XYZ file of C-alpha atoms in Angstrom:
70
model
C 124.704 110.829 89.134
C 123.153 110.870 85.725
C 119.355 111.947 85.181
C 117.912 111.302 81.515
C 114.598 113.108 80.772
C 112.313 111.272 78.168
C 109.597 113.913 77.199
C 106.200 112.412 76.205
C 104.568 115.918 75.121
C 101.424 113.835 73.933
C 101.010 112.635 77.644
C 102.486 115.870 79.306
C 104.554 113.211 81.170
C 108.553 113.275 81.919
C 110.215 110.038 82.994
C 113.421 110.360 84.782
C 115.530 106.913 84.817
C 118.091 107.262 87.742
C 120.747 104.644 88.645
C 122.494 105.431 91.912
C 122.826 104.697 95.498
C 122.653 107.397 98.148
C 120.590 108.313 101.199
C 117.042 109.491 100.686
C 117.882 113.331 101.490
C 120.406 113.387 98.694
C 118.131 111.982 96.124
C 115.369 113.964 97.091
C 117.617 117.089 96.626
C 118.968 116.081 93.446
C 115.628 115.201 91.847
C 114.098 118.519 93.151
C 116.952 120.625 91.721
C 116.599 118.623 88.427
C 113.053 119.195 87.887
C 113.113 122.856 89.176
C 115.593 123.428 86.513
C 112.906 122.154 83.974
C 110.055 124.418 85.554
C 108.692 121.283 87.443
C 108.260 120.681 91.216
C 108.284 117.600 93.296
C 105.654 117.619 96.001
C 107.247 116.601 99.329
C 105.834 113.487 101.191
C 105.351 111.551 98.024
C 108.460 109.853 97.073
C 110.229 106.675 98.592
C 113.492 105.600 97.484
C 114.642 102.073 98.488
C 115.827 101.060 95.141
C 119.440 101.595 93.429
C 117.746 101.722 90.107
C 114.078 103.157 89.602
C 111.977 104.929 87.587
C 110.373 108.248 88.662
C 107.229 109.252 86.550
C 106.218 113.120 86.811
C 103.000 114.370 85.490
C 102.646 118.043 85.257
C 100.868 119.450 88.220
C 100.530 115.972 89.735
C 102.569 114.224 92.465
C 105.321 111.826 91.214
C 105.075 108.002 91.604
C 108.094 105.587 91.685
C 108.130 102.490 89.928
C 110.179 99.195 90.197
C 113.437 98.403 89.013
C 113.637 98.344 85.264
């Protein structure tokens, strides 16, 4: 699995582009670990993962949102 962080400091936003196919729990674990290593947290109960390729947008101190396939 590859996670690419695209920082946008002016907006305080980090975009993660992910392309993989695993069950929801594994995705949650991988994303949480990745963000914690970057001193960010994902709030539970927000994320839904039904796409093989999607965009996760994390705004500092706010919940994540999941976009459509890119």
